[in-house]
GROMACS .gro file of N, CA and C in nm:
model
  384
    1MET      N    1  17.739   8.142  11.096
    1MET     CA    2  17.673   8.179  11.238
    1MET      C    3  17.526   8.125  11.256
    2LYS      N    4  17.470   8.119  11.144
    2LYS     CA    5  17.333   8.073  11.152
    2LYS      C    6  17.327   7.917  11.179
    3SER      N    7  17.426   7.844  11.129
    3SER     CA    8  17.422   7.698  11.163
    3SER      C    9  17.468   7.670  11.307
    4LEU      N   10  17.536   7.765  11.355
    4LEU     CA   11  17.578   7.759  11.514
    4LEU      C   12  17.450   7.781  11.595
    5LYS      N   13  17.375   7.882  11.553
    5LYS     CA   14  17.250   7.904  11.629
    5LYS      C   15  17.163   7.783  11.632
    6TYR      N   16  17.151   7.715  11.501
    6TYR     CA   17  17.065   7.601  11.478
    6TYR      C   18  17.107   7.494  11.579
    7ARG      N   19  17.231   7.474  11.567
    7ARG     CA   20  17.296   7.358  11.652
    7ARG      C   21  17.275   7.392  11.793
    8LEU      N   22  17.286   7.510  11.839
    8LEU     CA   23  17.258   7.529  11.987
    8LEU      C   24  17.109   7.516  12.020
    9LYS      N   25  17.026   7.566  11.935
    9LYS     CA   26  16.889   7.552  11.976
    9LYS      C   27  16.834   7.398  11.944
   10LYS      N   28  16.896   7.318  11.862
   10LYS     CA   29  16.885   7.175  11.863
   10LYS      C   30  16.926   7.114  11.983
   11HIS      N   31  17.047   7.127  12.010
   11HIS     CA   32  17.099   7.097  12.148
   11HIS      C   33  17.015   7.111  12.272
   12GLU      N   34  16.974   7.240  12.272
   12GLU     CA   35  16.891   7.283  12.389
   12GLU      C   36  16.753   7.199  12.394
   13VAL      N   37  16.697   7.170  12.282
   13VAL     CA   38  16.585   7.106  12.289
   13VAL      C   39  16.597   6.946  12.331
   14THR      N   40  16.719   6.918  12.281
   14THR     CA   41  16.754   6.757  12.310
   14THR      C   42  16.782   6.741  12.465
   15LEU      N   43  16.844   6.839  12.526
   15LEU     CA   44  16.869   6.827  12.662
   15LEU      C   45  16.735   6.821  12.750
   16THR      N   46  16.644   6.897  12.714
   16THR     CA   47  16.529   6.892  12.797
   16THR      C   48  16.444   6.748  12.757
   17ASN      N   49  16.477   6.665  12.687
   17ASN     CA   50  16.419   6.549  12.666
   17ASN      C   51  16.499   6.424  12.694
   18THR      N   52  16.617   6.439  12.766
   18THR     CA   53  16.688   6.321  12.793
   18THR      C   54  16.624   6.219  12.877
   19ASP      N   55  16.520   6.259  12.956
   19ASP     CA   56  16.430   6.152  13.043
   19ASP      C   57  16.301   6.127  12.983
   20TRP      N   58  16.288   6.144  12.862
   20TRP     CA   59  16.156   6.109  12.804
   20TRP      C   60  16.146   5.965  12.804
   21ASN      N   61  16.006   5.912  12.844
   21ASN     CA   62  15.995   5.765  12.872
   21ASN      C   63  15.847   5.743  12.807
   22LYS      N   64  15.822   5.588  12.815
   22LYS     CA   65  15.711   5.550  12.735
   22LYS      C   66  15.586   5.610  12.792
   23TYR      N   67  15.573   5.652  12.912
   23TYR     CA   68  15.456   5.720  12.964
   23TYR      C   69  15.446   5.842  12.921
   24ASP      N   70  15.562   5.930  12.887
   24ASP     CA   71  15.527   6.060  12.830
   24ASP      C   72  15.485   6.035  12.684
   25ASP      N   73  15.538   5.942  12.616
   25ASP     CA   74  15.482   5.908  12.489
   25ASP      C   75  15.345   5.871  12.484
   26ARG      N   76  15.308   5.785  12.571
   26ARG     CA   77  15.159   5.738  12.564
   26ARG      C   78  15.073   5.862  12.609
   27LEU      N   79  15.112   5.955  12.694
   27LEU     CA   80  15.048   6.070  12.721
   27LEU      C   81  15.014   6.162  12.607
   28MET      N   82  15.126   6.171  12.528
   28MET     CA   83  15.129   6.283  12.409
   28MET      C   84  15.015   6.201  12.294
   29LYS      N   85  15.030   6.087  12.279
   29LYS     CA   86  14.945   5.996  12.191
   29LYS      C   87  14.784   6.014  12.232
   30ALA      N   88  14.777   5.984  12.354
   30ALA     CA   89  14.629   5.996  12.424
   30ALA      C   90  14.575   6.146  12.402
   31VAL      N   91  14.657   6.244  12.420
   31VAL     CA   92  14.606   6.368  12.403
   31VAL      C   93  14.600   6.408  12.252
   32GLU      N   94  14.672   6.358  12.169
   32GLU     CA   95  14.666   6.385  12.030
   32GLU      C   96  14.530   6.318  11.966
   33ARG      N   97  14.479   6.225  12.027
   33ARG     CA   98  14.359   6.150  11.992
   33ARG      C   99  14.249   6.193  12.082
   34GLY      N  100  14.266   6.280  12.176
   34GLY     CA  101  14.155   6.314  12.266
   34GLY      C  102  14.096   6.200  12.347
   35GLU      N  103  14.179   6.098  12.377
   35GLU     CA  104  14.128   5.984  12.465
   35GLU      C  105  14.156   6.016  12.621
   36VAL      N  106  14.045   6.065  12.662
   36VAL     CA  107  14.027   6.128  12.804
   36VAL      C  108  14.071   6.006  12.898
   37ASP      N  109  14.021   5.893  12.885
   37ASP     CA  110  14.036   5.777  12.984
   37ASP      C  111  14.188   5.735  12.986
   38LYS      N  112  14.250   5.748  12.883
   38LYS     CA  113  14.387   5.705  12.861
   38LYS      C  114  14.476   5.812  12.925
   39VAL      N  115  14.440   5.948  12.904
   39VAL     CA  116  14.508   6.076  12.950
   39VAL      C  117  14.510   6.037  13.104
   40ALA      N  118  14.382   6.011  13.164
   40ALA     CA  119  14.375   5.998  13.304
   40ALA      C  120  14.456   5.894  13.356
   41ALA      N  121  14.455   5.771  13.296
   41ALA     CA  122  14.539   5.663  13.334
   41ALA      C  123  14.672   5.693  13.339
   42VAL      N  124  14.744   5.747  13.231
   42VAL     CA  125  14.888   5.795  13.219
   42VAL      C  126  14.914   5.906  13.331
   43LEU      N  127  14.844   5.998  13.357
   43LEU     CA  128  14.857   6.091  13.448
   43LEU      C  129  14.865   6.040  13.593
   44SER      N  130  14.802   5.934  13.606
   44SER     CA  131  14.814   5.864  13.741
   44SER      C  132  14.934   5.808  13.777
   45LYS      N  133  15.026   5.777  13.684
   45LYS     CA  134  15.151   5.728  13.704
   45LYS      C  135  15.251   5.838  13.770
   46LYS      N  136  15.319   5.787  13.857
   46LYS     CA  137  15.418   5.875  13.946
   46LYS      C  138  15.514   5.945  13.836
   47GLY      N  139  15.543   6.080  13.861
   47GLY     CA  140  15.667   6.127  13.797
   47GLY      C  141  15.615   6.193  13.660
   48ILE      N  142  15.490   6.172  13.627
   48ILE     CA  143  15.462   6.234  13.481
   48ILE      C  144  15.453   6.386  13.509
   49ILE      N  145  15.508   6.451  13.395
   49ILE     CA  146  15.522   6.605  13.393
   49ILE      C  147  15.443   6.629  13.257
   50PRO      N  148  15.333   6.694  13.260
   50PRO     CA  149  15.243   6.713  13.139
   50PRO      C  150  15.314   6.820  13.044
   51THR      N  151  15.408   6.911  13.127
   51THR     CA  152  15.465   7.029  13.041
   51THR      C  153  15.604   6.986  12.983
   52LYS      N  154  15.647   6.855  12.998
   52LYS     CA  155  15.787   6.795  12.937
   52LYS      C  156  15.771   6.806  12.790
   53LEU      N  157  15.871   6.851  12.727
   53LEU     CA  158  15.868   6.870  12.593
   53LEU      C  159  15.915   6.750  12.508
   54ASP      N  160  15.861   6.708  12.406
   54ASP     CA  161  15.920   6.596  12.334
   54ASP      C  162  16.027   6.673  12.247
   55MET      N  163  16.070   6.569  12.158
   55MET     CA  164  16.194   6.608  12.061
   55MET      C  165  16.148   6.711  11.959
   56GLU      N  166  16.021   6.733  11.945
   56GLU     CA  167  15.964   6.847  11.841
   56GLU      C  168  15.934   6.969  11.936
   57GLY      N  169  15.955   6.965  12.058
   57GLY     CA  170  15.935   7.084  12.136
   57GLY      C  171  15.791   7.100  12.191
   58ARG      N  172  15.727   6.999  12.172
   58ARG     CA  173  15.575   7.023  12.220
   58ARG      C  174  15.557   6.957  12.359
   59SER      N  175  15.439   6.976  12.413
   59SER     CA  176  15.415   6.907  12.534
   59SER      C  177  15.268   6.855  12.540
   60ALA      N  178  15.233   6.766  12.610
   60ALA     CA  179  15.090   6.713  12.628
   60ALA      C  180  14.982   6.832  12.653
   61PHE      N  181  15.045   6.932  12.761
   61PHE     CA  182  14.967   7.047  12.795
   61PHE      C  183  14.933   7.145  12.694
   62HIS      N  184  15.045   7.162  12.619
   62HIS     CA  185  15.029   7.266  12.499
   62HIS      C  186  14.945   7.209  12.384
   63LEU      N  187  14.967   7.074  12.365
   63LEU     CA  188  14.886   7.007  12.254
   63LEU      C  189  14.736   7.000  12.292
   64SER      N  190  14.697   6.970  12.416
   64SER     CA  191  14.548   6.967  12.444
   64SER      C  192  14.505   7.117  12.426
   65ALA      N  193  14.559   7.210  12.458
   65ALA     CA  194  14.519   7.345  12.418
   65ALA      C  195  14.513   7.371  12.274
   66THR      N  196  14.619   7.345  12.210
   66THR     CA  197  14.623   7.364  12.057
   66THR      C  198  14.508   7.289  11.980
   67ARG      N  199  14.462   7.168  12.029
   67ARG     CA  200  14.380   7.078  11.960
   67ARG      C  201  14.246   7.113  12.007
   68GLY      N  202  14.226   7.177  12.112
   68GLY     CA  203  14.098   7.198  12.186
   68GLY      C  204  14.038   7.089  12.246
   69HIS      N  205  14.118   7.005  12.300
   69HIS     CA  206  14.076   6.890  12.381
   69HIS      C  207  14.052   6.937  12.534
   70LEU      N  208  13.927   7.002  12.550
   70LEU     CA  209  13.913   7.057  12.684
   70LEU      C  210  13.904   6.947  12.800
   71ASP      N  211  13.835   6.827  12.784
   71ASP     CA  212  13.845   6.738  12.878
   71ASP      C  213  13.994   6.692  12.919
   72CYS      N  214  14.082   6.672  12.824
   72CYS     CA  215  14.207   6.646  12.833
   72CYS      C  216  14.281   6.761  12.904
   73LEU      N  217  14.258   6.883  12.863
   73LEU     CA  218  14.318   6.997  12.929
   73LEU      C  219  14.271   7.003  13.074
   74ASN      N  220  14.137   6.970  13.116
   74ASN     CA  221  14.099   6.986  13.244
   74ASN      C  222  14.172   6.881  13.338
   75LEU      N  223  14.186   6.767  13.278
   75LEU     CA  224  14.279   6.665  13.346
   75LEU      C  225  14.426   6.703  13.372
   76ILE      N  226  14.473   6.761  13.292
   76ILE     CA  227  14.614   6.808  13.299
   76ILE      C  228  14.624   6.932  13.390
   77LEU      N  229  14.539   7.007  13.396
   77LEU     CA  230  14.522   7.139  13.489
   77LEU      C  231  14.513   7.084  13.627
   78GLY      N  232  14.453   6.966  13.649
   78GLY     CA  233  14.447   6.906  13.775
   78GLY      C  234  14.573   6.857  13.840
   79HIS      N  235  14.687   6.854  13.759
   79HIS     CA  236  14.811   6.816  13.799
   79HIS      C  237  14.896   6.935  13.827
   80SER      N  238  14.840   7.047  13.863
   80SER     CA  239  14.934   7.161  13.903
   80SER      C  240  15.046   7.180  13.809
   81VAL      N  241  14.997   7.211  13.693
   81VAL     CA  242  15.097   7.253  13.572
   81VAL      C  243  15.132   7.391  13.589
   82ASP      N  244  15.260   7.446  13.533
   82ASP     CA  245  15.285   7.569  13.538
   82ASP      C  246  15.226   7.633  13.402
   83LEU      N  247  15.118   7.721  13.435
   83LEU     CA  248  15.060   7.788  13.328
   83LEU      C  249  15.142   7.871  13.235
   84THR      N  250  15.263   7.915  13.287
   84THR     CA  251  15.350   8.005  13.203
   84THR      C  252  15.440   7.912  13.119
   85ALA      N  253  15.445   7.769  13.133
   85ALA     CA  254  15.539   7.676  13.060
   85ALA      C  255  15.525   7.711  12.904
   86THR      N  256  15.629   7.726  12.838
   86THR     CA  257  15.625   7.752  12.693
   86THR      C  258  15.686   7.628  12.618
   87ASP      N  259  15.645   7.620  12.490
   87ASP     CA  260  15.682   7.503  12.397
   87ASP      C  261  15.814   7.564  12.345
   88ALA      N  262  15.866   7.482  12.258
   88ALA     CA  263  16.001   7.540  12.190
   88ALA      C  264  16.001   7.653  12.109
   89THR      N  265  15.867   7.697  12.071
   89THR     CA  266  15.862   7.832  11.991
   89THR      C  267  15.830   7.947  12.089
   90GLY      N  268  15.838   7.912  12.225
   90GLY     CA  269  15.799   8.025  12.315
   90GLY      C  270  15.669   8.060  12.340
   91LYS      N  271  15.576   7.966  12.290
   91LYS     CA  272  15.429   7.998  12.311
   91LYS      C  273  15.373   7.921  12.427
   92ASN      N  274  15.283   7.977  12.509
   92ASN     CA  275  15.230   7.904  12.632
   92ASN      C  276  15.095   7.847  12.577
   93ALA      N  277  15.032   7.786  12.665
   93ALA     CA  278  14.902   7.720  12.627
   93ALA      C  279  14.802   7.827  12.593
   94LEU      N  280  14.794   7.927  12.652
   94LEU     CA  281  14.693   8.036  12.616
   94LEU      C  282  14.723   8.092  12.486
   95HIS      N  283  14.844   8.105  12.451
   95HIS     CA  284  14.885   8.168  12.310
   95HIS      C  285  14.830   8.067  12.213
   96LEU      N  286  14.866   7.935  12.229
   96LEU     CA  287  14.827   7.831  12.143
   96LEU      C  288  14.676   7.793  12.118
   97ALA      N  289  14.608   7.787  12.239
   97ALA     CA  290  14.464   7.776  12.222
   97ALA      C  291  14.397   7.898  12.152
   98SER      N  292  14.438   8.029  12.180
   98SER     CA  293  14.383   8.140  12.098
   98SER      C  294  14.417   8.143  11.964
   99ARG      N  295  14.542   8.109  11.929
   99ARG     CA  296  14.579   8.105  11.798
   99ARG      C  297  14.512   8.018  11.707
  100ASN      N  298  14.468   7.907  11.768
  100ASN     CA  299  14.399   7.781  11.702
  100ASN      C  300  14.248   7.796  11.729
  101GLY      N  301  14.190   7.913  11.774
  101GLY     CA  302  14.050   7.943  11.776
  101GLY      C  303  13.977   7.842  11.884
  102GLN      N  304  14.052   7.792  11.985
  102GLN     CA  305  13.999   7.706  12.071
  102GLN      C  306  13.945   7.791  12.194
  103SER      N  307  13.836   7.848  12.179
  103SER     CA  308  13.773   7.958  12.272
  103SER      C  309  13.737   7.886  12.423
  104LEU      N  310  13.685   7.770  12.412
  104LEU     CA  311  13.670   7.706  12.542
  104LEU      C  312  13.797   7.670  12.619
  105CYS      N  313  13.905   7.630  12.560
  105CYS     CA  314  14.024   7.625  12.625
  105CYS      C  315  14.075   7.751  12.673
  106VAL      N  316  14.082   7.848  12.587
  106VAL     CA  317  14.109   7.994  12.645
  106VAL      C  318  14.041   8.026  12.757
  107GLN      N  319  13.906   8.005  12.762
  107GLN     CA  320  13.832   8.046  12.887
  107GLN      C  321  13.862   7.964  12.998
  108LYS      N  322  13.888   7.852  12.988
  108LYS     CA  323  13.934   7.768  13.107
  108LYS      C  324  14.079   7.789  13.154
  109LEU      N  325  14.167   7.837  13.074
  109LEU     CA  326  14.294   7.871  13.113
  109LEU      C  327  14.292   8.000  13.185
  110LEU      N  328  14.195   8.109  13.120
  110LEU     CA  329  14.199   8.227  13.188
  110LEU      C  330  14.128   8.216  13.318
  111GLN      N  331  14.048   8.114  13.357
  111GLN     CA  332  13.977   8.095  13.480
  111GLN      C  333  14.057   8.035  13.584
  112GLN      N  334  14.183   7.990  13.555
  112GLN     CA  335  14.267   7.920  13.659
  112GLN      C  336  14.306   8.024  13.752
  113PRO      N  337  14.290   7.977  13.881
  113PRO     CA  338  14.330   8.061  13.999
  113PRO      C  339  14.482   8.102  14.011
  114ASN      N  340  14.571   8.000  13.951
  114ASN     CA  341  14.697   8.049  13.955
  114ASN      C  342  14.735   8.088  13.810
  115SER      N  343  14.657   8.182  13.749
  115SER     CA  344  14.690   8.217  13.618
  115SER      C  345  14.801   8.337  13.616
  116ARG      N  346  14.865   8.371  13.729
  116ARG     CA  347  14.962   8.467  13.750
  116ARG      C  348  15.082   8.387  13.827
  117ALA      N  349  15.189   8.383  13.767
  117ALA     CA  350  15.298   8.316  13.831
  117ALA      C  351  15.424   8.432  13.862
  118GLU      N  352  15.480   8.418  13.970
  118GLU     CA  353  15.590   8.499  13.998
  118GLU      C  354  15.579   8.647  13.966
  119GLY      N  355  15.469   8.701  13.980
  119GLY     CA  356  15.437   8.832  13.940
  119GLY      C  357  15.431   8.862  13.796
  120LYS      N  358  15.434   8.755  13.714
  120LYS     CA  359  15.431   8.787  13.572
  120LYS      C  360  15.287   8.750  13.520
  121SER      N  361  15.232   8.826  13.436
  121SER     CA  362  15.105   8.802  13.393
  121SER      C  363  15.108   8.689  13.290
  122TYR      N  364  15.006   8.605  13.294
  122TYR     CA  365  14.989   8.481  13.205
  122TYR      C  366  14.945   8.533  13.063
  123LEU      N  367  14.887   8.640  13.064
  123LEU     CA  368  14.845   8.706  12.938
  123LEU      C  369  14.947   8.760  12.848
  124PRO      N  370  14.946   8.743  12.720
  124PRO     CA  371  15.051   8.795  12.644
  124PRO      C  372  15.056   8.962  12.658
  125PRO      N  373  15.165   9.020  12.644
  125PRO     CA  374  15.185   9.169  12.670
  125PRO      C  375  15.090   9.250  12.561
  126ASP      N  376  15.057   9.347  12.612
  126ASP     CA  377  14.975   9.440  12.522
  126ASP      C  378  15.078   9.502  12.426
  127PRO      N  379  15.062   9.498  12.281
  127PRO     CA  380  15.160   9.566  12.209
  127PRO      C  381  15.151   9.710  12.194
  128HIS      N  382  15.029   9.770  12.244
  128HIS     CA  383  15.011   9.909  12.247
  128HIS      C  384  15.052   9.982  12.362
   0.00000   0.00000   0.00000
């Protein structure tokens, strides 16, 4: 049973990446390195989706929050990303920034005017 769940999960991630292209790859690499100029150049390409997951279930949006690349995050936020988008582990950018101690990114994400989507709070649920 465990192997079936693993296969289904693996297949699910693969399905989301069928249209991964060289620009998606360039965006991920630029965000990984914190290269703001390159991030801006790639984001100017038509059809770039910063929340698209790679084969490892990560996105440029989530990576910028995780690594604390605030300038990259600001550029990505300028492209009307879905703040509630999750990575393959079910974490959104706010979760990842918070977990990795990226207080400036947390602050920026919380300041977004559309930090509520479809009546759902962007903040994680209160466990109490």
